[in-house]
Short mmCIF file of C-alpha atoms in Angstrom, two decimals:
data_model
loop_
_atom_site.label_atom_id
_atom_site.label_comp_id
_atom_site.label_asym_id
_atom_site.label_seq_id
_atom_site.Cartn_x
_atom_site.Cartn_y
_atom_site.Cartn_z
CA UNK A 1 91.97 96.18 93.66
CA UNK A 2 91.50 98.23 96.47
CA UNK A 3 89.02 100.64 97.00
CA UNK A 4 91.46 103.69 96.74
CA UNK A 5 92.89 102.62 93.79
CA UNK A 6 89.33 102.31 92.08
CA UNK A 7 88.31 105.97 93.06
CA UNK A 8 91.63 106.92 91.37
CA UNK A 9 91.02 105.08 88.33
CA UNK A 10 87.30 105.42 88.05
CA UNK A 11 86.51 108.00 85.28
CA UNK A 12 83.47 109.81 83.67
CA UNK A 13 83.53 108.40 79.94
CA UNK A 14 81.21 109.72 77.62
CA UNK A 15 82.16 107.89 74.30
CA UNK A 16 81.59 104.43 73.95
CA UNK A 17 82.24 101.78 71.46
CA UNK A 18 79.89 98.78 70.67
CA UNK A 19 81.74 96.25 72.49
CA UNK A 20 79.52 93.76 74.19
CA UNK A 21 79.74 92.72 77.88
CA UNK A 22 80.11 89.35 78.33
CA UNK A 23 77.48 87.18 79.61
CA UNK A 24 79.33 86.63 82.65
CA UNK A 25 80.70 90.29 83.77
CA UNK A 26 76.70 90.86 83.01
CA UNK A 27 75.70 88.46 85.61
CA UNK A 28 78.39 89.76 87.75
CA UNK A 29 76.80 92.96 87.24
CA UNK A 30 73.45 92.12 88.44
CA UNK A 31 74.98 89.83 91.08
CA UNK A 32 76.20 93.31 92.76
CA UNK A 33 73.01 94.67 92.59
CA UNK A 34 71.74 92.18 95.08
CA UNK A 35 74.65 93.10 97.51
CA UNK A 36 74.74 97.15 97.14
CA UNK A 37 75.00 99.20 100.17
CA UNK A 38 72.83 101.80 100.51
CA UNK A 39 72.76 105.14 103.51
CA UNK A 40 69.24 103.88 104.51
CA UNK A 41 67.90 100.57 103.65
CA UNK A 42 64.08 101.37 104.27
CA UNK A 43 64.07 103.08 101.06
CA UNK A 44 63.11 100.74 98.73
CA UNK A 45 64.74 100.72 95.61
CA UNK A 46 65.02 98.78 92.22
CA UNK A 47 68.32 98.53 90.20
CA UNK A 48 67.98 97.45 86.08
CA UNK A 49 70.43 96.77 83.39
CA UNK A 50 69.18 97.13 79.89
CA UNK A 51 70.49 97.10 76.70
CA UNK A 52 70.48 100.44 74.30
CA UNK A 53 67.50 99.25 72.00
CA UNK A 54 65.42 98.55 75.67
CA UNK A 55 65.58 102.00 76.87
CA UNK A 56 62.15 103.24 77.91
CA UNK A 57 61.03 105.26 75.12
CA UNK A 58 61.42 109.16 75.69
CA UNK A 59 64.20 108.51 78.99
CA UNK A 60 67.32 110.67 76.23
CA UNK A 61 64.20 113.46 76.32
CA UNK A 62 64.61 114.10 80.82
CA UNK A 63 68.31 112.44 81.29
CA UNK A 64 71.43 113.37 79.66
CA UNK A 65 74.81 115.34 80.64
CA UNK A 66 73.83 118.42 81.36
CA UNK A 67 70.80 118.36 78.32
CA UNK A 68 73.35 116.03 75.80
CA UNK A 69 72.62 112.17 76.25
CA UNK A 70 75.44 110.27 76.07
CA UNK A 71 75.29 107.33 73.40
CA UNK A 72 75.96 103.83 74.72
CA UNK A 73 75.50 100.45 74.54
CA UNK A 74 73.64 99.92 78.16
CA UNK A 75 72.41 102.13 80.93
CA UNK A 76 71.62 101.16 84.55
CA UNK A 77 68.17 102.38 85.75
CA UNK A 78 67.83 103.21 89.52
CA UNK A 79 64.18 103.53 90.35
CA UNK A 80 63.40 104.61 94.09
CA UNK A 81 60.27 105.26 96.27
CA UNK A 82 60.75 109.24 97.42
CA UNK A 83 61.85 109.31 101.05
CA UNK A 84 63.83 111.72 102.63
CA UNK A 85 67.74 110.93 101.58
CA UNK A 86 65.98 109.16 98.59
CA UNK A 87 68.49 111.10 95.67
CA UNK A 88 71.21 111.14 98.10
CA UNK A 89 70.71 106.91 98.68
CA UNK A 90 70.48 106.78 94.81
CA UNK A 91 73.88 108.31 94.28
CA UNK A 92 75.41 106.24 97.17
CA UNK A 93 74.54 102.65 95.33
CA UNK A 94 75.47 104.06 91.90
CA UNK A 95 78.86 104.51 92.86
CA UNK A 96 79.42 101.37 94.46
CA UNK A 97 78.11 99.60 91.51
CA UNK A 98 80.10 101.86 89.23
CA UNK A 99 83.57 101.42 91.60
CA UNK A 100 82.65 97.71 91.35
CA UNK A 101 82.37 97.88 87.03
CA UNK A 102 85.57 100.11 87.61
CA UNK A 103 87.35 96.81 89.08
CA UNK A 104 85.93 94.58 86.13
CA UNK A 105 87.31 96.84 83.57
CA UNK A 106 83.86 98.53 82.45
CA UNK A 107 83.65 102.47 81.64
CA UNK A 108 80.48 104.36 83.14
CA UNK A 109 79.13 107.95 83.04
CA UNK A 110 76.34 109.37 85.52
CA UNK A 111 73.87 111.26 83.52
CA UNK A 112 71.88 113.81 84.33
CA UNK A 113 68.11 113.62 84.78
CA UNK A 114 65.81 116.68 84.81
CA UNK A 115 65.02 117.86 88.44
CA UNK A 116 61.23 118.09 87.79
CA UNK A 117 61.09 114.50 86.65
CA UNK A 118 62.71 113.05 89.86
CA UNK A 119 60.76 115.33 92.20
CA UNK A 120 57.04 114.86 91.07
CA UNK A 121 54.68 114.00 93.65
CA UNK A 122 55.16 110.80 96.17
CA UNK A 123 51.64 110.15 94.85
CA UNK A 124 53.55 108.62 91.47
CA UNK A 125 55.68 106.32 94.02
CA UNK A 126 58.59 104.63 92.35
CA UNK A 127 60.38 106.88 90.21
CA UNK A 128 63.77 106.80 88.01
CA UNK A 129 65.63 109.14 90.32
CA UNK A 130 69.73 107.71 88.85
CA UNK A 131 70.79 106.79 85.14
CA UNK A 132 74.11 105.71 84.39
CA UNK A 133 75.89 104.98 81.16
CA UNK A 134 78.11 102.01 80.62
CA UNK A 135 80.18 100.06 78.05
CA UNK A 136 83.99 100.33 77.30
CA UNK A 137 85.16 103.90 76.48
CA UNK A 138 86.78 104.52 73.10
CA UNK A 139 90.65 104.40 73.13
CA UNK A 140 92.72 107.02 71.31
CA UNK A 141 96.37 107.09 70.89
CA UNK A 142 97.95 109.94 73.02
CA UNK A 143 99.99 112.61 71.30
CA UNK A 144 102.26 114.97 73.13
CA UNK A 145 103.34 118.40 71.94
CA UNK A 146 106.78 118.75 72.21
CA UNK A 147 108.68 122.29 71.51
CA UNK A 148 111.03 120.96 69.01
CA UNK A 149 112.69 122.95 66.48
CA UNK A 150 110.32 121.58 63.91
CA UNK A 151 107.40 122.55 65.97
CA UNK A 152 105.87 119.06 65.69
CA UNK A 153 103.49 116.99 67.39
CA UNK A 154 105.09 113.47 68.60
CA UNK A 155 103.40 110.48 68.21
CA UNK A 156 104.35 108.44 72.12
CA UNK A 157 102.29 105.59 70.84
CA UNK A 158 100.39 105.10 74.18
CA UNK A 159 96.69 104.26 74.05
CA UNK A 160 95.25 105.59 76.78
CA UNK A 161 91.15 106.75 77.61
CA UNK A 162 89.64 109.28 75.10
CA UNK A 163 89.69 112.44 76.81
CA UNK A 164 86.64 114.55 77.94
CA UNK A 165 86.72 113.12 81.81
CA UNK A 166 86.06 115.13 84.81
CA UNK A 167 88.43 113.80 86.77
CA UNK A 168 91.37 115.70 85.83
CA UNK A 169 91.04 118.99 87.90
CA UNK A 170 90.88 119.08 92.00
CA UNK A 171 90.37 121.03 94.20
CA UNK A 172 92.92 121.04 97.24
CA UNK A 173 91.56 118.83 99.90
CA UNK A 174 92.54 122.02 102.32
CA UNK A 175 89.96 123.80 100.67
CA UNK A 176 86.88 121.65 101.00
CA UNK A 177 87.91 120.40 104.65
CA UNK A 178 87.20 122.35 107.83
CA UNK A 179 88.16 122.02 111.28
CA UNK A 180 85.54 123.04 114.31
CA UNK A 181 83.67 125.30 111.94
CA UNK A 182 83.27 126.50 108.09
CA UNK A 183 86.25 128.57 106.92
CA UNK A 184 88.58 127.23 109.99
CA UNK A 185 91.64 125.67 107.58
CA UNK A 186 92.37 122.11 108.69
CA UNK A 187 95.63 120.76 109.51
CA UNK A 188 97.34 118.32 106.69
CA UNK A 189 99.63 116.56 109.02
CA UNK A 190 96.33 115.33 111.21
CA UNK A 191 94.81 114.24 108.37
CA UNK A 192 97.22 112.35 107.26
CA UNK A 193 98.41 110.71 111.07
CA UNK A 194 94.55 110.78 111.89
CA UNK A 195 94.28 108.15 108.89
CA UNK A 196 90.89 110.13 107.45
CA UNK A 197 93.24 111.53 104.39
CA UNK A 198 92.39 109.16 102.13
CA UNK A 199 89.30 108.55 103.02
CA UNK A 200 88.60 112.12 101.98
CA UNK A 201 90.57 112.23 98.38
CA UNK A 202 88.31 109.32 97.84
CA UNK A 203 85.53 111.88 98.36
CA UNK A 204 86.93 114.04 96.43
CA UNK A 205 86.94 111.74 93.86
CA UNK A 206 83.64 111.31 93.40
CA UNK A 207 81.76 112.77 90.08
CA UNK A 208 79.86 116.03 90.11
CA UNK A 209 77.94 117.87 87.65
CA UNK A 210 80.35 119.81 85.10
CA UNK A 211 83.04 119.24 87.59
CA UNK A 212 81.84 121.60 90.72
CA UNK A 213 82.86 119.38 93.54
CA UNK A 214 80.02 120.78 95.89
CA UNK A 215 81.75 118.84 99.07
CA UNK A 216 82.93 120.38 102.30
CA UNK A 217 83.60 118.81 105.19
CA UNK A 218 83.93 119.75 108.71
CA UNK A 219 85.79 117.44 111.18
CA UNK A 220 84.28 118.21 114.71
CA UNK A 221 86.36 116.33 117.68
CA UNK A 222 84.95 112.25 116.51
CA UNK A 223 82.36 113.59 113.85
CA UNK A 224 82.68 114.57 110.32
CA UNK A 225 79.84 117.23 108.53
CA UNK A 226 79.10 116.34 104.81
CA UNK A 227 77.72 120.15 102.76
CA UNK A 228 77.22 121.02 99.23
CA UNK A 229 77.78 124.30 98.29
CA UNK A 230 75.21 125.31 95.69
CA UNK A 231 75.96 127.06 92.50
CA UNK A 232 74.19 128.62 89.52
CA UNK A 233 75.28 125.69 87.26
CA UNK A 234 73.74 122.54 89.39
CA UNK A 235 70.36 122.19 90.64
CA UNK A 236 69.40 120.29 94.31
CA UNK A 237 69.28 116.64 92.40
CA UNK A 238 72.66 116.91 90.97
CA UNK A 239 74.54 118.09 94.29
CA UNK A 240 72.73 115.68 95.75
CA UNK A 241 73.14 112.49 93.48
CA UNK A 242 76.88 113.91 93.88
CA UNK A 243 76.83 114.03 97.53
CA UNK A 244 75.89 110.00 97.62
CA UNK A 245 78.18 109.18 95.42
CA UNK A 246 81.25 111.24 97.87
CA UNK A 247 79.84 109.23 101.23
CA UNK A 248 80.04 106.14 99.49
CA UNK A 249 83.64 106.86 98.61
CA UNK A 250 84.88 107.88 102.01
CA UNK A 251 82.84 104.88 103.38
CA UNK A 252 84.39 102.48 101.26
CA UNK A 253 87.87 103.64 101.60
CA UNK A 254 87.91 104.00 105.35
CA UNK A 255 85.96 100.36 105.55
CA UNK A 256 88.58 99.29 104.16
CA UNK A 257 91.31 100.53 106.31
CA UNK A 258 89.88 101.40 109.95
CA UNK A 259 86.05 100.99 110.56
CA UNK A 260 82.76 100.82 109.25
CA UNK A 261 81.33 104.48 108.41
CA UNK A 262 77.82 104.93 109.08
CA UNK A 263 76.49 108.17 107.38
CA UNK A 264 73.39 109.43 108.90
CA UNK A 265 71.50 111.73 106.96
CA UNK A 266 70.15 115.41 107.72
CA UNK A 267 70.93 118.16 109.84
CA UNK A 268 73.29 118.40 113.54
CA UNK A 269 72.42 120.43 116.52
CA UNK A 270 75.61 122.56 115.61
CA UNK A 271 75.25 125.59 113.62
CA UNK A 272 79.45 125.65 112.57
CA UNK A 273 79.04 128.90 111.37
CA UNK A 274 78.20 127.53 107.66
CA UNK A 275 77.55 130.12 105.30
CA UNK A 276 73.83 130.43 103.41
CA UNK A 277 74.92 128.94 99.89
CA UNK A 278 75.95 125.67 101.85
CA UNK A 279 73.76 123.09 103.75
CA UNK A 280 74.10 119.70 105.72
CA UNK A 281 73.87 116.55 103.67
CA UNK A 282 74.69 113.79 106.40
CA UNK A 283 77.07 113.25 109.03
CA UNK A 284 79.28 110.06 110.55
CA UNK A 285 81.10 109.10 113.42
CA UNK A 286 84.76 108.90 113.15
#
């Protein structure tokens, strides 16, 4: 599949049968580990798959989803060394591992880690700074509610993903992208003939704490400015775990389809008028 179609299908499930993985997708797995792109490849990093009952003792007590730690029958571990872009990297390689489980049929959920935890002291070096849940989601059949004169639920007989995702609700891309400056409304039409469109619903695609969608963008002339906006309900690691996880998206898609991105992280010379709740993540040629 392409990579579009796998940020449109890739959801956040957070109920998960016992199904094994195979031996082989497992391999597969780990194979991708080996080939993961990262924003800056001086960070070192270490990737692990483990099984439920090989969990570190006391990792449900600092990661969840938002305090709740969801249940499954294997996790992915991302340890890193704390650089600057270290969170930001972490979230970057997640998703391409979890677009790549997306295209072998496996079900993942980011989950949350406490901020403290990820942040301690470079004295401590490597640290878990990503978890990630994964399995195959449970599958419910989908009712509809129909006004009928009976006032009866009807039974369509599809299976489809339990519900609970956060994928469901968007925000208009026209409100997240920015031409010249913060606040100046960007023209659909040249996104869409400029071929950057998709490249940002990709973005937009990505998973964010309880759904915010921190991301705006500003396109500047051949240069595209990557901010959160912060919020009382997510802390700095979760806008920024999100934050990887939207570069790697518009990176992949646009690879795909007109050039390699190459994010670059921190700040420009530019101010773009960018209000005080928001800040500069990265920015890329385009």
């Amino acid at each position: 599949m392409d990579m579009m179609t796998l940020t449109d299908l890739r959801k956040s499930v957070r109920n998960f049968t016992n199904k094994p993985i195979d031996a082989e997708k497992r391999s597969e797995i780990e194979n991708i580990f080996k080939e993961c792109k990262r924003i800056d490849k001086s960070i070192d990093t270490e990737i692990i798959f483990v099984e439920k009952e090989n969990l570190p003792k006391g990792l449900s007590e600092i990661g969840g989803y938002k305090g709740f730690f969801v249940d499954a029958p294997y996790y992915i571990m991302i340890f890193s060394e704390m650089k600057k872009g270290f969170i930001e990297n972490a979230g970057y390689l997640g998703e391409n591992i979890i677009l790549n489980m997306t295209n072998m049929d496996i079900d993942s959920c980011w989950l949350t880690l406490k901020e403290d935890e990820v942040m301690k002291s470079a004295e401590l070096g490597m640290r878990i700074v990503g978890l990630i849940a994964v399995g195959y989601g449970e599958r419910v059949k989908k009712t509809t509610a129909l006004k009928n004169m009976f006032s009866k639920n009807i039974d369509i007989g599809l299976e489809a993903p339990n519900p609970g995702t956060d994928n469901e609700m968007r925000m208009d891309i026209l409100d997240m992208v920015f031409k010249n400056e913060y606040g100046n409304r960007m023209d659909l039409d040249f996104l869409n003939n400029s071929g950057l469109a998709d490249g940002l619903y990709a973005a937009r695609r990505a998973p964010s704490a309880l759904n915010q969608q921190p991301w705006r963008f500003i396109i500047d002339n051949d240069e595209l400015i990557l901010l959160v906006k912060e919020s009382e309900y997510t802390n700095e690691y979760e806008a920024k775990i999100s934050a990887g996880a939207a570069m790697f998206n518009f990176a992949a898609v646009i690879g795909e389809r007109m050039f390699v991105v190459e994010w670059e992280l921190g700040c420009t010379e530019k101010e773009y008028n960018i209000p005080e709740d928001c800040h500069v993540i990265a920015h890329c040629r385009i």
